[in-house]
Coordinates of C-alpha atoms in Angstrom, one line a residue:
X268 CA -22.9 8.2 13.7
X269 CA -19.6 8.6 16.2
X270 CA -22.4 6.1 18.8
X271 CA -23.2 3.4 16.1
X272 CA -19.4 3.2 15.0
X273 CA -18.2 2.7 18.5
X274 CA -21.0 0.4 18.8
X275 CA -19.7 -1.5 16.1
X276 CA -16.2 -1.9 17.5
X277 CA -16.4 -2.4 20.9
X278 CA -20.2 -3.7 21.2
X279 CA -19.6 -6.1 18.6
X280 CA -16.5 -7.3 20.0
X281 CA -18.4 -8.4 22.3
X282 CA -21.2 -10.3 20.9
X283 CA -20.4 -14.3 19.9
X284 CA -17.4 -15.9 20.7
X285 CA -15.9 -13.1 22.9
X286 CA -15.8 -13.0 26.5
X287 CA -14.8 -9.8 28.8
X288 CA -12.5 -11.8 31.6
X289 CA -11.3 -10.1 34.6
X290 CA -7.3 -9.8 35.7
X291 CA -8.1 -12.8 38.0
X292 CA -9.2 -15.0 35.5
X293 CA -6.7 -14.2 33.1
X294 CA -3.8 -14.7 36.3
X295 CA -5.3 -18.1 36.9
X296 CA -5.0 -19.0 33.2
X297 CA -1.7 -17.9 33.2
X298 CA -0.8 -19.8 36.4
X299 CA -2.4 -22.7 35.0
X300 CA -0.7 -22.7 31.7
X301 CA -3.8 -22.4 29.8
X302 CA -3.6 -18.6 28.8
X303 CA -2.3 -17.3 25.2
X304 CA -1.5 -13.7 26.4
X305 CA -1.3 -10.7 23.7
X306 CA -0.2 -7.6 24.4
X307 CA -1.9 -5.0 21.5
X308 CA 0.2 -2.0 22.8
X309 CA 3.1 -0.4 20.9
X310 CA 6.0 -1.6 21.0
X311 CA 7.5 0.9 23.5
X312 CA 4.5 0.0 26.1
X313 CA 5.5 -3.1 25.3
X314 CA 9.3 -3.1 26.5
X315 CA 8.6 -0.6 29.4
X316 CA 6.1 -3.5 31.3
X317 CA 4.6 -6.6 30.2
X318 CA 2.9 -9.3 31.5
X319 CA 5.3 -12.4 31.4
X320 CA 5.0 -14.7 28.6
X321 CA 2.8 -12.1 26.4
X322 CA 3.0 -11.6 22.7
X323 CA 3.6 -8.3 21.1
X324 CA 1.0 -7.6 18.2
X325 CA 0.6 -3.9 18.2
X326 CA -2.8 -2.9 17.2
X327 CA -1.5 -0.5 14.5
X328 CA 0.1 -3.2 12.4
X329 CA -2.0 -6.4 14.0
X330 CA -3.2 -8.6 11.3
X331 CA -5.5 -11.5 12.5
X332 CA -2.7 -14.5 10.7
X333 CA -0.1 -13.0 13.2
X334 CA -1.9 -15.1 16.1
X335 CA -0.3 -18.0 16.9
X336 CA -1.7 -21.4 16.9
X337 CA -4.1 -21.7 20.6
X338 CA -3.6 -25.1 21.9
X339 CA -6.4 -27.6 22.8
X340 CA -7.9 -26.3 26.0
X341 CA -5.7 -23.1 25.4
X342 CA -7.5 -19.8 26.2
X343 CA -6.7 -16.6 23.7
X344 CA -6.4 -13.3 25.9
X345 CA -6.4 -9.8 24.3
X346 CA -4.8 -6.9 26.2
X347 CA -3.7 -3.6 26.2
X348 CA -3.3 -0.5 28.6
X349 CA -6.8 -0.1 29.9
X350 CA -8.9 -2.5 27.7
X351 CA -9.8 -0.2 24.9
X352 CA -7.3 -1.5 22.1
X353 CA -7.9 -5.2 23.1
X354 CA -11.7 -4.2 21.8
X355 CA -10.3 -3.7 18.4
X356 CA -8.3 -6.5 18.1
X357 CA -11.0 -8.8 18.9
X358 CA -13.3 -6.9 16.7
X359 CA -10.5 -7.4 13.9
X360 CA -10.3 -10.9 14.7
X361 CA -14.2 -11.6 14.7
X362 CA -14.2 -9.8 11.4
X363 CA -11.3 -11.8 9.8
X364 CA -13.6 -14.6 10.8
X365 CA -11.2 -16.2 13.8
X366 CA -13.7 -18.7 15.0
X367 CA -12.1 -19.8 18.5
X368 CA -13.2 -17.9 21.8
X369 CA -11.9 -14.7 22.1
X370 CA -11.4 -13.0 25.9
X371 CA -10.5 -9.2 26.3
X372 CA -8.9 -8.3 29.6
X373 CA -10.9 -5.9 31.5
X374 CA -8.9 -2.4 32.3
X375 CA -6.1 -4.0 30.6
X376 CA -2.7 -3.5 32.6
X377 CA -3.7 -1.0 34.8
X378 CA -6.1 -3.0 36.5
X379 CA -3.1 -5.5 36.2
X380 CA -0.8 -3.4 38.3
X381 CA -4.1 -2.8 40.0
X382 CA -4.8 -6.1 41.4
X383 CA -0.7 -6.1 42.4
X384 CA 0.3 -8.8 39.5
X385 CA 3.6 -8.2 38.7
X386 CA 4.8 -7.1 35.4
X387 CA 8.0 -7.6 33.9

């Protein structure tokens, strides 16, 4: 049961229109003005570090009309601490029936900070 239902979150997430990116891709987005960053931490991760220019939508109160409007070319990037929650939120999304490609940050901020990115 516990396998299917995990399944279903995270494996679905990633069927269809979502995409697991890396830091690097999500950085050259970014730099390129192309990326639609949110953050689905709490509030309090949120205000401790962020990535600059990202979107609070907290996982425990995200609802799928909060997103704002992704322009043409515009890339939508989920992400959280480690890349769990992000899973969630684009499992939401896919459910709410958000047709536009969805990416999901791989090891969320800490593979951030990993890669030396800087936070705000």
């Amino acid at each position: 049961m516990m396998t299917r239902l995990f399944g279903a979150v995270f494996g679905g997430a990633q069927a269809g229109n979502v995409k697991m990116v890396s830091p690097a891709d999500v950085r050259q987005w970014i730099d390129a003005g192309q990326a639609v960053v949110i953050d689905v931490r709490e509030v309090n991760e949120h205000a401790a570090e962020r990535i600059k220019g990202a979107i609070n939508l907290p996982l425990s109160t995200f609802e799928v009309s909060q997103l704002p409007a992704i322009p043409e070319g515009g890339k939508l990037v989920f992400h959280c601490r480690s890349g769990q929650r992000c899973g969630m939120a684009a499992a939401k999304a896919v459910g709410a029936g958000y047709s536009g490609e969805i990416n999901r940050m791989e090891g969320g901020i800490m593979a951030w900070r990993g890669m030396g990115y800087p936070v705000e």
